[in-house]
PDB file of C-alpha atoms in Angstrom:
ATOM      1  CA  MET A1122     -81.377 -10.638 -13.348  1.00 97.00           C
ATOM      2  CA  GLN A1123     -78.724 -10.950 -16.051  1.00 98.00           C
ATOM      3  CA  ILE A1124     -75.531 -12.954 -15.855  1.00 98.00           C
ATOM      4  CA  LEU A1125     -72.692 -12.234 -18.288  1.00 98.00           C
ATOM      5  CA  ARG A1126     -69.993 -14.874 -18.853  1.00 98.00           C
ATOM      6  CA  ILE A1127     -66.754 -13.906 -20.509  1.00 98.00           C
ATOM      7  CA  ASP A1128     -64.203 -16.485 -21.677  1.00 98.00           C
ATOM      8  CA  SER A1129     -60.813 -15.576 -23.120  1.00 98.00           C
ATOM      9  CA  ALA A1130     -58.652 -18.766 -22.965  1.00 98.00           C
ATOM     10  CA  SER A1131     -57.377 -20.000 -26.318  1.00 97.00           C
ATOM     11  CA  THR A1132     -56.760 -23.561 -25.071  1.00 96.00           C
ATOM     12  CA  GLY A1133     -60.182 -24.973 -25.811  1.00 94.00           C
ATOM     13  CA  GLU A1134     -61.432 -27.931 -23.821  1.00 92.00           C
ATOM     14  CA  SER A1135     -58.217 -28.132 -21.835  1.00 95.00           C
ATOM     15  CA  SER A1136     -58.735 -24.640 -20.426  1.00 98.00           C
ATOM     16  CA  VAL A1137     -58.898 -24.424 -16.657  1.00 98.00           C
ATOM     17  CA  SER A1138     -60.417 -20.936 -16.664  1.00 98.00           C
ATOM     18  CA  ARG A1139     -63.251 -22.131 -18.961  1.00 98.00           C
ATOM     19  CA  GLU A1140     -63.944 -25.067 -16.641  1.00 98.00           C
ATOM     20  CA  LEU A1141     -64.156 -22.587 -13.738  1.00 98.00           C
ATOM     21  CA  THR A1142     -66.373 -20.088 -15.493  1.00 98.00           C
ATOM     22  CA  GLN A1143     -68.764 -22.922 -16.331  1.00 98.00           C
ATOM     23  CA  ALA A1144     -68.782 -24.035 -12.670  1.00 98.00           C
ATOM     24  CA  ILE A1145     -69.408 -20.414 -11.546  1.00 98.00           C
ATOM     25  CA  LEU A1146     -72.226 -20.060 -14.091  1.00 98.00           C
ATOM     26  CA  ASP A1147     -73.798 -23.328 -12.974  1.00 98.00           C
ATOM     27  CA  HIS A1148     -73.629 -22.152  -9.349  1.00 98.00           C
ATOM     28  CA  PHE A1149     -75.474 -18.892 -10.090  1.00 98.00           C
ATOM     29  CA  ARG A1150     -77.947 -20.516 -12.437  1.00 98.00           C
ATOM     30  CA  ALA A1151     -78.928 -22.879  -9.633  1.00 98.00           C
ATOM     31  CA  ALA A1152     -79.436 -19.963  -7.342  1.00 97.00           C
ATOM     32  CA  HIS A1153     -81.178 -17.796  -9.965  1.00 97.00           C
ATOM     33  CA  PRO A1154     -82.939 -20.095 -12.474  1.00 98.00           C
ATOM     34  CA  GLU A1155     -84.899 -17.133 -13.823  1.00 98.00           C
ATOM     35  CA  ALA A1156     -81.722 -15.237 -14.851  1.00 98.00           C
ATOM     36  CA  THR A1157     -80.966 -14.271 -18.446  1.00 98.00           C
ATOM     37  CA  VAL A1158     -77.523 -15.596 -19.359  1.00 98.00           C
ATOM     38  CA  ILE A1159     -75.246 -14.002 -21.988  1.00 98.00           C
ATOM     39  CA  GLU A1160     -72.096 -15.844 -22.980  1.00 98.00           C
ATOM     40  CA  ARG A1161     -69.343 -14.052 -24.859  1.00 98.00           C
ATOM     41  CA  ASP A1162     -66.432 -16.131 -26.110  1.00 98.00           C
ATOM     42  CA  LEU A1163     -63.622 -13.813 -27.019  1.00 98.00           C
ATOM     43  CA  VAL A1164     -61.735 -16.487 -28.909  1.00 98.00           C
ATOM     44  CA  ALA A1165     -64.586 -17.906 -31.004  1.00 98.00           C
ATOM     45  CA  ASP A1166     -65.881 -14.352 -31.631  1.00 97.00           C
ATOM     46  CA  PRO A1167     -62.971 -11.976 -30.997  1.00 97.00           C
ATOM     47  CA  LEU A1168     -63.306  -8.251 -30.601  1.00 97.00           C
ATOM     48  CA  PRO A1169     -60.916  -6.297 -32.856  1.00 95.00           C
ATOM     49  CA  HIS A1170     -58.195  -4.349 -31.110  1.00 94.00           C
ATOM     50  CA  ILE A1171     -59.233  -0.741 -30.911  1.00 94.00           C
ATOM     51  CA  ASP A1172     -58.149   1.631 -33.642  1.00 96.00           C
ATOM     52  CA  GLU A1173     -58.736   5.318 -34.243  1.00 96.00           C
ATOM     53  CA  ALA A1174     -62.357   4.882 -35.308  1.00 96.00           C
ATOM     54  CA  ARG A1175     -63.224   2.541 -32.459  1.00 96.00           C
ATOM     55  CA  THR A1176     -61.424   4.660 -29.883  1.00 95.00           C
ATOM     56  CA  GLY A1177     -63.356   7.735 -31.024  1.00 95.00           C
ATOM     57  CA  ALA A1178     -66.613   5.773 -31.085  1.00 95.00           C
ATOM     58  CA  ILE A1179     -66.040   4.605 -27.472  1.00 93.00           C
ATOM     59  CA  ARG A1180     -64.640   7.775 -25.986  1.00 93.00           C
ATOM     60  CA  GLN A1181     -66.207  10.659 -27.885  1.00 93.00           C
ATOM     61  CA  PRO A1182     -69.839  11.790 -27.572  1.00 91.00           C
ATOM     62  CA  PRO A1183     -71.956  10.904 -30.628  1.00 92.00           C
ATOM     63  CA  GLU A1184     -72.078  14.503 -31.792  1.00 94.00           C
ATOM     64  CA  ALA A1185     -68.276  14.441 -32.186  1.00 95.00           C
ATOM     65  CA  HIS A1186     -68.208  11.267 -34.293  1.00 96.00           C
ATOM     66  CA  ASP A1187     -66.996  11.272 -37.855  1.00 97.00           C
ATOM     67  CA  ALA A1188     -68.415   8.809 -40.363  1.00 97.00           C
ATOM     68  CA  ALA A1189     -66.056   5.952 -39.378  1.00 97.00           C
ATOM     69  CA  MET A1190     -66.750   6.466 -35.655  1.00 96.00           C
ATOM     70  CA  ALA A1191     -70.471   6.587 -36.264  1.00 96.00           C
ATOM     71  CA  GLU A1192     -70.322   3.325 -38.204  1.00 97.00           C
ATOM     72  CA  ALA A1193     -68.255   1.673 -35.408  1.00 96.00           C
ATOM     73  CA  PHE A1194     -70.354   3.032 -32.547  1.00 96.00           C
ATOM     74  CA  PRO A1195     -73.334   0.530 -32.377  1.00 96.00           C
ATOM     75  CA  ALA A1196     -71.127  -2.556 -32.085  1.00 96.00           C
ATOM     76  CA  GLU A1197     -68.724  -0.905 -29.669  1.00 95.00           C
ATOM     77  CA  ARG A1198     -71.487   0.437 -27.388  1.00 96.00           C
ATOM     78  CA  ALA A1199     -73.269  -2.917 -27.415  1.00 97.00           C
ATOM     79  CA  VAL A1200     -70.316  -4.516 -25.617  1.00 98.00           C
ATOM     80  CA  LEU A1201     -70.430  -1.849 -22.915  1.00 97.00           C
ATOM     81  CA  ASP A1202     -74.274  -1.962 -22.626  1.00 97.00           C
ATOM     82  CA  GLU A1203     -74.120  -5.762 -22.223  1.00 98.00           C
ATOM     83  CA  PHE A1204     -71.775  -5.327 -19.239  1.00 98.00           C
ATOM     84  CA  LEU A1205     -73.772  -2.480 -17.705  1.00 98.00           C
ATOM     85  CA  ALA A1206     -77.009  -4.439 -17.999  1.00 98.00           C
ATOM     86  CA  SER A1207     -75.562  -7.404 -16.087  1.00 98.00           C
ATOM     87  CA  ASP A1208     -75.992  -8.057 -12.388  1.00 98.00           C
ATOM     88  CA  ILE A1209     -73.319 -10.746 -12.244  1.00 98.00           C
ATOM     89  CA  VAL A1210     -70.206 -10.703 -14.506  1.00 98.00           C
ATOM     90  CA  ILE A1211     -68.052 -13.880 -14.668  1.00 99.00           C
ATOM     91  CA  VAL A1212     -64.665 -13.231 -16.246  1.00 98.00           C
ATOM     92  CA  GLY A1213     -62.393 -16.113 -17.336  1.00 98.00           C
ATOM     93  CA  ALA A1214     -58.853 -14.829 -17.023  1.00 98.00           C
ATOM     94  CA  PRO A1215     -55.993 -17.236 -17.594  1.00 97.00           C
ATOM     95  CA  MET A1216     -52.469 -15.891 -17.099  1.00 96.00           C
ATOM     96  CA  TYR A1217     -50.567 -15.626 -20.405  1.00 95.00           C
ATOM     97  CA  ASN A1218     -47.056 -14.443 -20.072  1.00 93.00           C
ATOM     98  CA  PHE A1219     -47.650 -12.924 -16.611  1.00 93.00           C
ATOM     99  CA  THR A1220     -50.789 -11.000 -17.649  1.00 95.00           C
ATOM    100  CA  ILE A1221     -54.177 -11.473 -19.297  1.00 97.00           C
ATOM    101  CA  PRO A1222     -54.806 -12.564 -22.909  1.00 97.00           C
ATOM    102  CA  SER A1223     -54.950  -9.793 -25.458  1.00 97.00           C
ATOM    103  CA  GLN A1224     -58.546 -10.742 -26.391  1.00 97.00           C
ATOM    104  CA  LEU A1225     -59.600 -10.095 -22.796  1.00 98.00           C
ATOM    105  CA  LYS A1226     -57.785  -6.737 -22.893  1.00 98.00           C
ATOM    106  CA  SER A1227     -59.784  -5.842 -26.050  1.00 97.00           C
ATOM    107  CA  TRP A1228     -63.011  -6.465 -24.128  1.00 98.00           C
ATOM    108  CA  ILE A1229     -61.814  -4.345 -21.202  1.00 98.00           C
ATOM    109  CA  ASP A1230     -60.902  -1.539 -23.612  1.00 97.00           C
ATOM    110  CA  ARG A1231     -64.647  -1.214 -24.391  1.00 97.00           C
ATOM    111  CA  LEU A1232     -65.475  -0.770 -20.655  1.00 98.00           C
ATOM    112  CA  GLY A1233     -63.298   2.180 -19.718  1.00 96.00           C
ATOM    113  CA  VAL A1234     -65.403   4.993 -21.077  1.00 95.00           C
ATOM    114  CA  PRO A1235     -65.084   8.591 -19.862  1.00 94.00           C
ATOM    115  CA  ARG A1236     -68.338  10.055 -18.547  1.00 93.00           C
ATOM    116  CA  VAL A1237     -69.992   6.591 -18.591  1.00 96.00           C
ATOM    117  CA  THR A1238     -67.941   4.201 -16.422  1.00 98.00           C
ATOM    118  CA  PHE A1239     -65.604   6.764 -14.863  1.00 97.00           C
ATOM    119  CA  ALA A1240     -65.136  10.501 -14.456  1.00 97.00           C
ATOM    120  CA  TYR A1241     -62.673  12.861 -12.780  1.00 95.00           C
ATOM    121  CA  GLU A1242     -63.883  14.946  -9.863  1.00 93.00           C
ATOM    122  CA  ASP A1243     -61.613  17.366  -8.004  1.00 91.00           C
ATOM    123  CA  GLY A1244     -58.592  15.870  -9.710  1.00 89.00           C
ATOM    124  CA  ALA A1245     -59.385  12.292  -8.743  1.00 92.00           C
ATOM    125  CA  PRO A1246     -61.058   9.405 -10.641  1.00 93.00           C
ATOM    126  CA  LYS A1247     -64.574   8.368  -9.708  1.00 97.00           C
ATOM    127  CA  GLY A1248     -65.974   5.053 -10.836  1.00 98.00           C
ATOM    128  CA  LEU A1249     -69.514   5.128 -12.264  1.00 98.00           C
ATOM    129  CA  ALA A1250     -70.104   1.422 -13.056  1.00 98.00           C
ATOM    130  CA  GLY A1251     -70.856   0.159  -9.567  1.00 97.00           C
ATOM    131  CA  GLY A1252     -73.867  -1.995  -8.740  1.00 95.00           C
ATOM    132  CA  ARG A1253     -72.893  -5.343 -10.201  1.00 98.00           C
ATOM    133  CA  ARG A1254     -70.926  -8.333  -8.916  1.00 98.00           C
ATOM    134  CA  VAL A1255     -67.763  -9.370 -10.724  1.00 98.00           C
ATOM    135  CA  ILE A1256     -66.152 -12.802 -10.230  1.00 98.00           C
ATOM    136  CA  VAL A1257     -62.877 -13.590 -11.933  1.00 98.00           C
ATOM    137  CA  ALA A1258     -61.891 -17.201 -12.666  1.00 98.00           C
ATOM    138  CA  SER A1259     -58.126 -16.932 -12.594  1.00 97.00           C
ATOM    139  CA  ALA A1260     -55.990 -19.789 -13.857  1.00 97.00           C
ATOM    140  CA  ARG A1261     -52.165 -19.926 -13.682  1.00 95.00           C
ATOM    141  CA  GLY A1262     -49.610 -22.570 -14.493  1.00 93.00           C
ATOM    142  CA  GLY A1263     -47.285 -21.341 -11.715  1.00 93.00           C
ATOM    143  CA  ALA A1264     -47.625 -19.818  -8.251  1.00 90.00           C
ATOM    144  CA  TYR A1265     -47.725 -15.996  -7.954  1.00 87.00           C
ATOM    145  CA  GLU A1266     -48.338 -13.555  -5.158  1.00 78.00           C
ATOM    146  CA  MET A1267     -51.048 -11.059  -6.102  1.00 74.00           C
ATOM    147  CA  GLY A1268     -49.210  -7.853  -6.949  1.00 74.00           C
ATOM    148  CA  GLY A1269     -45.880  -9.579  -6.803  1.00 77.00           C
ATOM    149  CA  PRO A1270     -43.014  -8.894  -9.181  1.00 78.00           C
ATOM    150  CA  ALA A1271     -44.274 -11.171 -12.036  1.00 78.00           C
ATOM    151  CA  GLU A1272     -48.047 -10.928 -11.393  1.00 88.00           C
ATOM    152  CA  HIS A1273     -49.818  -8.531 -13.756  1.00 92.00           C
ATOM    153  CA  GLN A1274     -53.006 -10.527 -14.157  1.00 94.00           C
ATOM    154  CA  ASP A1275     -55.260 -10.430 -11.032  1.00 94.00           C
ATOM    155  CA  SER A1276     -53.692  -7.133  -9.914  1.00 93.00           C
ATOM    156  CA  TYR A1277     -54.509  -5.544 -13.304  1.00 96.00           C
ATOM    157  CA  LEU A1278     -58.120  -6.745 -13.185  1.00 97.00           C
ATOM    158  CA  ARG A1279     -58.529  -5.674  -9.578  1.00 97.00           C
ATOM    159  CA  ASP A1280     -57.186  -2.158 -10.324  1.00 97.00           C
ATOM    160  CA  PHE A1281     -59.176  -1.676 -13.532  1.00 98.00           C
ATOM    161  CA  PHE A1282     -62.529  -2.736 -12.047  1.00 98.00           C
ATOM    162  CA  ALA A1283     -61.910  -0.586  -8.953  1.00 98.00           C
ATOM    163  CA  PHE A1284     -61.215   2.342 -11.265  1.00 98.00           C
ATOM    164  CA  ILE A1285     -64.665   2.057 -12.842  1.00 98.00           C
ATOM    165  CA  GLY A1286     -66.407   1.670  -9.473  1.00 98.00           C
ATOM    166  CA  LEU A1287     -66.162  -2.065  -8.633  1.00 98.00           C
ATOM    167  CA  PRO A1288     -63.595  -2.405  -5.883  1.00 97.00           C
ATOM    168  CA  ASP A1289     -64.855  -5.715  -4.515  1.00 97.00           C
ATOM    169  CA  VAL A1290     -64.005  -8.069  -7.348  1.00 98.00           C
ATOM    170  CA  GLU A1291     -63.993 -11.700  -6.170  1.00 98.00           C
ATOM    171  CA  PHE A1292     -61.248 -14.061  -7.378  1.00 97.00           C
ATOM    172  CA  ILE A1293     -61.508 -17.808  -7.764  1.00 98.00           C
ATOM    173  CA  ARG A1294     -58.012 -19.072  -8.407  1.00 96.00           C
ATOM    174  CA  ALA A1295     -56.538 -22.267  -9.706  1.00 97.00           C
ATOM    175  CA  GLU A1296     -52.755 -22.058  -9.346  1.00 94.00           C
ATOM    176  CA  LYS A1297     -49.863 -24.347 -10.166  1.00 95.00           C
ATOM    177  CA  THR A1298     -51.877 -26.029 -12.945  1.00 96.00           C
ATOM    178  CA  GLY A1299     -48.559 -26.595 -14.817  1.00 95.00           C
ATOM    179  CA  PHE A1300     -47.019 -28.603 -11.991  1.00 96.00           C
ATOM    180  CA  GLY A1301     -48.429 -31.918 -13.125  1.00 97.00           C
ATOM    181  CA  PRO A1302     -51.817 -33.642 -13.440  1.00 96.00           C
ATOM    182  CA  ASP A1303     -52.271 -34.310  -9.721  1.00 97.00           C
ATOM    183  CA  VAL A1304     -51.505 -30.766  -8.683  1.00 96.00           C
ATOM    184  CA  ARG A1305     -53.724 -29.429 -11.541  1.00 97.00           C
ATOM    185  CA  ALA A1306     -56.613 -31.627 -10.444  1.00 97.00           C
ATOM    186  CA  GLN A1307     -56.231 -30.517  -6.808  1.00 97.00           C
ATOM    187  CA  ALA A1308     -56.175 -26.825  -7.876  1.00 96.00           C
ATOM    188  CA  ILE A1309     -59.375 -27.231  -9.827  1.00 98.00           C
ATOM    189  CA  GLU A1310     -61.024 -29.119  -6.938  1.00 98.00           C
ATOM    190  CA  ASP A1311     -60.003 -26.372  -4.515  1.00 97.00           C
ATOM    191  CA  ALA A1312     -61.314 -23.683  -6.807  1.00 98.00           C
ATOM    192  CA  LYS A1313     -64.648 -25.433  -7.226  1.00 98.00           C
ATOM    193  CA  ALA A1314     -64.937 -25.674  -3.412  1.00 98.00           C
ATOM    194  CA  ALA A1315     -64.442 -21.950  -3.314  1.00 98.00           C
ATOM    195  CA  ILE A1316     -67.140 -21.495  -5.963  1.00 98.00           C
ATOM    196  CA  ALA A1317     -69.592 -23.425  -3.754  1.00 97.00           C
ATOM    197  CA  GLU A1318     -69.065 -20.738  -1.111  1.00 96.00           C
ATOM    198  CA  LEU A1319     -69.853 -17.759  -3.351  1.00 95.00           C
TER     199      LEU A1319
END
């Protein structure tokens, strides 16, 4: 078994999503002590935003690569292979300005690969990346209804993962963390209680 932990919060030790991804990882390590764990910190080791060469490396078959795409391909494909080799994927997703951090979007941009994680059949998309469990640690300073008018974080992640064949993403949420220390502490406690039920 392989567990992949993704962190994207830029707030360091004060990050709620990082505290939750650690708690989720600890939960699954206790259940699966034999598991291989891979931790990817997208702030300490950011992925570049995709450009022409990286886009081609990700989306075009190797025989269509030019020199720049061929050079980019190994690192780009390694991110995808790391995801596809994982049985459990833990994604730390704080809300920044109503959506996810750009560094998390850069990671996601490596996962949406035609003919690998999705395809089109009879005019409709078909996800090809099923077979793994995805748990999102969602942290928000305010209170938002999923899919509501100012919520483009959890709904985006739900829609993306469903598109590539993972419609049953699980969300652990800590909301209202900006409402003061007592509310924040309660939100984290409630989220950790939910983690214990995973």
